[in-house]
CSV table of C-alpha atoms in Angstrom, one decimal:
chain,number,residue,atom,x,y,z
V,882,GLU,CA,-2.5,-2.9,-15.8
V,883,ILE,CA,0.8,-1.6,-15.4
V,884,VAL,CA,2.8,-4.6,-13.9
V,885,LEU,CA,5.8,-3.8,-11.8
V,886,THR,CA,8.6,-6.3,-11.8
V,887,GLN,CA,11.2,-5.9,-8.8
V,888,SER,CA,14.5,-7.1,-8.6
V,889,PRO,CA,16.0,-8.9,-6.9
V,890,THR,CA,13.4,-10.5,-4.8
V,891,THR,CA,15.6,-11.1,-2.0
V,892,MET,CA,19.2,-10.1,-1.1
V,893,ALA,CA,21.3,-9.5,2.0
V,894,ALA,CA,23.8,-6.9,2.6
V,895,SER,CA,26.5,-6.1,5.1
V,896,PRO,CA,26.6,-3.0,7.2
V,897,GLY,CA,28.1,-0.3,5.2
V,898,GLU,CA,27.4,-1.8,1.8
V,899,LYS,CA,25.7,-0.1,-1.0
V,900,VAL,CA,22.1,-1.6,-1.9
V,901,THR,CA,20.3,-1.0,-5.2
V,902,ILE,CA,16.7,-2.3,-6.2
V,903,THR,CA,15.3,-1.9,-9.3
V,904,CYS,CA,11.6,-1.7,-10.4
V,905,ARG,CA,10.6,-1.9,-14.1
V,906,ALA,CA,7.3,-1.2,-15.2
V,907,SER,CA,5.3,-2.8,-18.0
V,908,SER,CA,4.2,0.8,-19.3
V,909,SER,CA,5.9,4.2,-18.7
V,910,VAL,CA,4.9,5.7,-15.4
V,911,SER,CA,5.0,9.4,-14.5
V,912,TYR,CA,6.7,8.4,-11.0
V,913,MET,CA,7.5,5.7,-8.8
V,914,TYR,CA,6.8,5.4,-5.1
V,915,TRP,CA,8.5,3.2,-2.5
V,916,TYR,CA,7.1,1.8,0.7
V,917,GLN,CA,9.2,0.0,3.6
V,918,GLN,CA,7.5,-3.0,5.6
V,919,LYS,CA,8.7,-4.6,8.5
V,920,SER,CA,7.4,-7.8,9.6
V,921,GLY,CA,4.0,-7.5,11.4
V,922,ALA,CA,3.5,-3.8,10.5
V,923,SER,CA,1.8,-1.5,8.1
V,924,PRO,CA,3.8,-0.3,5.1
V,925,LYS,CA,5.6,3.0,5.5
V,926,PRO,CA,6.0,5.6,2.7
V,927,TRP,CA,9.7,5.9,2.0
V,928,ILE,CA,10.3,7.5,-1.3
V,929,TYR,CA,7.7,9.6,-3.4
V,930,GLU,CA,7.4,11.0,-6.8
V,931,THR,CA,10.7,9.0,-7.7
V,932,SER,CA,13.4,10.7,-5.7
V,933,LYS,CA,11.7,12.6,-2.8
V,934,LEU,CA,12.2,11.3,0.8
V,935,ALA,CA,9.2,10.8,2.9
V,936,SER,CA,9.3,12.7,6.3
V,937,GLY,CA,12.0,11.0,8.7
V,938,VAL,CA,13.5,8.7,6.2
V,939,PRO,CA,17.5,9.1,6.5
V,940,ASP,CA,19.4,10.7,3.6
V,941,ARG,CA,21.2,7.6,3.0
V,942,PHE,CA,18.1,6.6,0.8
V,943,SER,CA,17.6,7.8,-2.7
V,944,GLY,CA,15.5,7.0,-5.8
V,945,SER,CA,15.8,7.7,-9.4
V,946,GLY,CA,14.4,6.6,-13.0
V,947,SER,CA,12.1,7.6,-15.6
V,948,GLY,CA,9.6,6.0,-18.0
V,949,THR,CA,9.7,2.4,-17.1
V,950,SER,CA,13.0,1.9,-15.2
V,951,TYR,CA,13.4,3.0,-11.7
V,952,SER,CA,15.8,2.2,-8.9
V,953,PHE,CA,16.0,2.6,-5.0
V,954,THR,CA,19.4,2.7,-3.3
V,955,ILE,CA,20.7,2.8,0.2
V,956,SER,CA,24.2,4.3,0.2
V,957,SER,CA,25.4,2.6,3.1
V,958,MET,CA,23.3,-0.3,4.6
V,959,GLU,CA,22.4,-0.1,8.4
V,960,THR,CA,20.9,-3.0,10.5
V,961,GLU,CA,17.6,-1.0,10.7
V,962,ASP,CA,17.1,-1.0,7.0
V,963,ALA,CA,16.2,-4.7,6.9
V,964,ALA,CA,12.6,-4.9,5.6
V,965,THR,CA,10.7,-5.6,2.5
V,966,TYR,CA,10.6,-2.7,0.0
V,967,TYR,CA,7.8,-2.4,-2.4
V,968,CYS,CA,7.7,-0.1,-5.4
V,969,HIS,CA,4.2,1.2,-6.5
V,970,GLN,CA,2.8,3.3,-9.4
V,971,TRP,CA,-0.4,5.3,-9.4
V,972,SER,CA,-0.1,6.8,-12.9
V,973,SER,CA,-3.1,4.6,-13.9
V,974,THR,CA,-5.7,2.4,-12.3
V,975,PRO,CA,-5.4,-0.2,-11.1
V,976,LEU,CA,-2.9,1.2,-8.8
V,977,THR,CA,-0.4,-1.6,-8.5
V,978,PHE,CA,2.7,-2.7,-6.4
V,979,GLY,CA,5.8,-4.6,-7.3
V,980,SER,CA,6.2,-8.1,-5.6
V,981,GLY,CA,8.7,-6.6,-3.0
V,982,THR,CA,12.2,-6.9,-2.3
V,983,LYS,CA,13.1,-8.6,1.1
V,984,LEU,CA,16.4,-7.2,2.2
V,985,GLU,CA,18.3,-8.8,5.0
V,986,ILE,CA,21.4,-7.7,7.0
V,987,LYS,CA,24.5,-10.1,6.5
B,217,GLN,CA,-2.8,13.7,14.8
B,218,VAL,CA,-4.0,11.5,11.9
B,219,GLN,CA,-5.0,8.0,12.6
B,220,LEU,CA,-6.9,5.2,10.6
B,221,LYS,CA,-8.0,1.9,12.1
B,222,GLU,CA,-9.8,-1.0,10.5
B,223,SER,CA,-12.4,-3.1,12.2
B,224,GLY,CA,-14.3,-6.2,11.1
B,225,PRO,CA,-15.1,-9.9,11.9
B,226,GLY,CA,-11.8,-11.6,11.7
B,227,LEU,CA,-13.2,-14.9,10.5
B,228,VAL,CA,-15.5,-15.2,7.4
B,229,GLN,CA,-17.2,-18.2,5.9
B,230,PRO,CA,-16.5,-19.2,2.4
B,231,SER,CA,-19.1,-17.8,-0.1
B,232,GLN,CA,-20.1,-15.0,2.7
B,233,THR,CA,-19.7,-11.3,2.5
B,234,LEU,CA,-16.9,-9.4,4.2
B,235,SER,CA,-17.8,-6.0,5.9
B,236,LEU,CA,-14.8,-3.9,7.0
B,237,THR,CA,-14.6,-0.4,8.7
B,238,CYS,CA,-12.0,2.2,8.4
B,239,THR,CA,-12.4,4.9,11.3
B,240,VAL,CA,-10.4,7.9,10.5
B,241,SER,CA,-9.5,10.9,12.9
B,242,GLY,CA,-7.2,14.1,12.4
B,243,PHE,CA,-8.5,14.6,8.9
B,244,SER,CA,-11.8,15.0,7.0
B,245,LEU,CA,-13.0,12.5,4.3
B,246,THR,CA,-14.1,15.3,2.2
B,247,SER,CA,-10.3,16.5,1.9
B,248,TYR,CA,-8.6,13.2,1.3
B,249,ASN,CA,-8.9,10.0,-0.6
B,250,VAL,CA,-9.0,6.7,1.4
B,251,HIS,CA,-7.9,3.5,0.0
B,252,TRP,CA,-8.3,-0.2,0.7
B,253,VAL,CA,-5.1,-2.4,0.3
B,254,ARG,CA,-4.9,-6.0,1.0
B,255,GLN,CA,-2.1,-8.3,1.7
B,256,PRO,CA,-2.3,-12.4,1.8
B,257,PRO,CA,-0.1,-13.8,4.2
B,258,GLY,CA,3.7,-13.9,3.4
B,259,LYS,CA,2.7,-12.0,0.0
B,260,GLY,CA,2.8,-8.6,-1.5
B,261,LEU,CA,0.3,-5.6,-1.6
B,262,GLU,CA,-2.8,-5.5,-3.7
B,263,TRP,CA,-4.8,-2.1,-4.1
B,264,MET,CA,-8.5,-2.9,-3.9
B,265,GLY,CA,-10.2,0.4,-4.3
B,266,ARG,CA,-10.6,4.0,-3.1
B,267,MET,CA,-13.2,6.4,-1.9
B,268,ARG,CA,-12.4,9.8,-3.1
B,269,TYR,CA,-12.9,13.1,-1.3
B,270,ASN,CA,-15.8,14.1,-3.5
B,271,GLY,CA,-17.5,10.6,-2.7
B,272,ASP,CA,-16.3,9.0,-6.1
B,273,THR,CA,-15.2,5.6,-6.0
B,274,SER,CA,-12.9,3.4,-8.1
B,275,TYR,CA,-12.2,-0.2,-7.9
B,276,ASN,CA,-9.5,-2.6,-9.0
B,277,SER,CA,-11.1,-4.5,-12.1
B,278,ALA,CA,-10.1,-7.8,-10.8
B,279,LEU,CA,-12.3,-7.4,-7.8
B,280,LYS,CA,-14.9,-4.8,-9.2
B,281,SER,CA,-17.7,-7.4,-9.3
B,282,ARG,CA,-17.6,-8.2,-5.6
B,283,LEU,CA,-16.5,-5.1,-4.3
B,284,SER,CA,-18.3,-1.9,-2.8
B,285,ILE,CA,-16.8,1.0,-1.1
B,286,SER,CA,-18.8,3.6,0.9
B,287,ARG,CA,-18.6,6.0,3.6
B,288,ASP,CA,-20.3,8.0,6.3
B,289,THR,CA,-18.7,11.4,6.6
B,290,SER,CA,-20.6,12.3,9.8
B,291,LYS,CA,-19.0,9.2,11.5
B,292,ASN,CA,-15.6,9.5,9.8
B,293,GLN,CA,-15.8,6.1,8.5
B,294,VAL,CA,-15.1,4.4,5.1
B,295,PHE,CA,-16.7,1.0,4.6
B,296,LEU,CA,-15.6,-1.9,2.4
B,297,LYS,CA,-18.1,-4.8,1.6
B,298,MET,CA,-16.9,-7.6,-0.6
B,299,ASN,CA,-19.0,-10.7,-1.4
B,300,SER,CA,-18.4,-14.4,-2.5
B,301,LEU,CA,-15.3,-14.6,-0.3
B,302,GLN,CA,-12.9,-17.6,-1.0
B,303,THR,CA,-9.9,-18.9,0.8
B,304,ASP,CA,-7.7,-16.8,-1.3
B,305,ASP,CA,-9.3,-13.6,0.1
B,306,THR,CA,-7.5,-14.4,3.6
B,307,GLY,CA,-5.1,-11.6,4.5
B,308,THR,CA,-4.7,-8.4,6.2
B,309,TYR,CA,-6.7,-5.6,5.1
B,310,TYR,CA,-5.5,-2.0,5.3
B,311,CYS,CA,-7.1,1.4,4.9
B,312,THR,CA,-4.7,4.1,3.9
B,313,ARG,CA,-5.0,8.0,3.1
B,314,SER,CA,-3.4,9.4,0.1
B,315,GLY,CA,-2.2,12.9,-0.1
B,316,TRP,CA,0.9,13.0,-2.4
B,317,TYR,CA,1.3,9.4,-1.6
B,318,PHE,CA,-0.2,6.6,1.0
B,319,ASP,CA,0.8,8.8,3.8
B,320,PHE,CA,-0.9,7.1,6.8
B,321,TRP,CA,-1.9,3.7,7.1
B,322,GLY,CA,-4.1,1.9,9.7
B,323,PRO,CA,-2.6,-1.1,11.7
B,324,GLY,CA,-4.6,-3.6,9.5
B,325,THR,CA,-7.1,-5.8,10.3
B,326,MET,CA,-6.5,-9.8,9.7
B,327,VAL,CA,-9.4,-11.4,7.8
B,328,THR,CA,-9.5,-15.3,7.6
B,329,VAL,CA,-11.8,-17.1,5.3
B,330,SER,CA,-12.4,-20.6,6.6
B,331,SER,CA,-15.6,-22.7,7.5
């Protein structure tokens, strides 16, 4: 099983601040996927195939990485971005998720 | 438009079997894969298994001995059955469609395992 380790677990950012979340895989994966989840709601696709934005996702979001190291960036934090973000791989089964990064607004 | 909706009992007694239904609309089960993902309260996401467009299934090995996923294409439904439930099976259960990624999710159904 590929274990995905996200960091940080929680963080707070001020409006306008740059945010970076990392996701490390225990084995190499082809792509990384990212989902946003707000309290009481289903996860939403956010970034797919490492760097492609899902429909409706603002371009202040970006993703990068390869192999076992991936990152998720918000260029300028906005209040609506407060949520939990999960990385996800489906290079091999069982499909796995990171433990999540809870991002709060400062 | 694409929709998925989970339904199920809400409360299950320990050691009993959970049966959930995912009813889909706006797409064909013979064209897309449907997965089950669960989330314990306050915790992260766990992939449980999937029904592929061609009827094949695959399961998380951690749950494989207890889990079964099936479907009825005529009713646009995917089913989850999991036996020997314990309290740590409590959580929200989601069905989700995959194209290039998990592109549409149901609202989830909360399952509590308690006597």
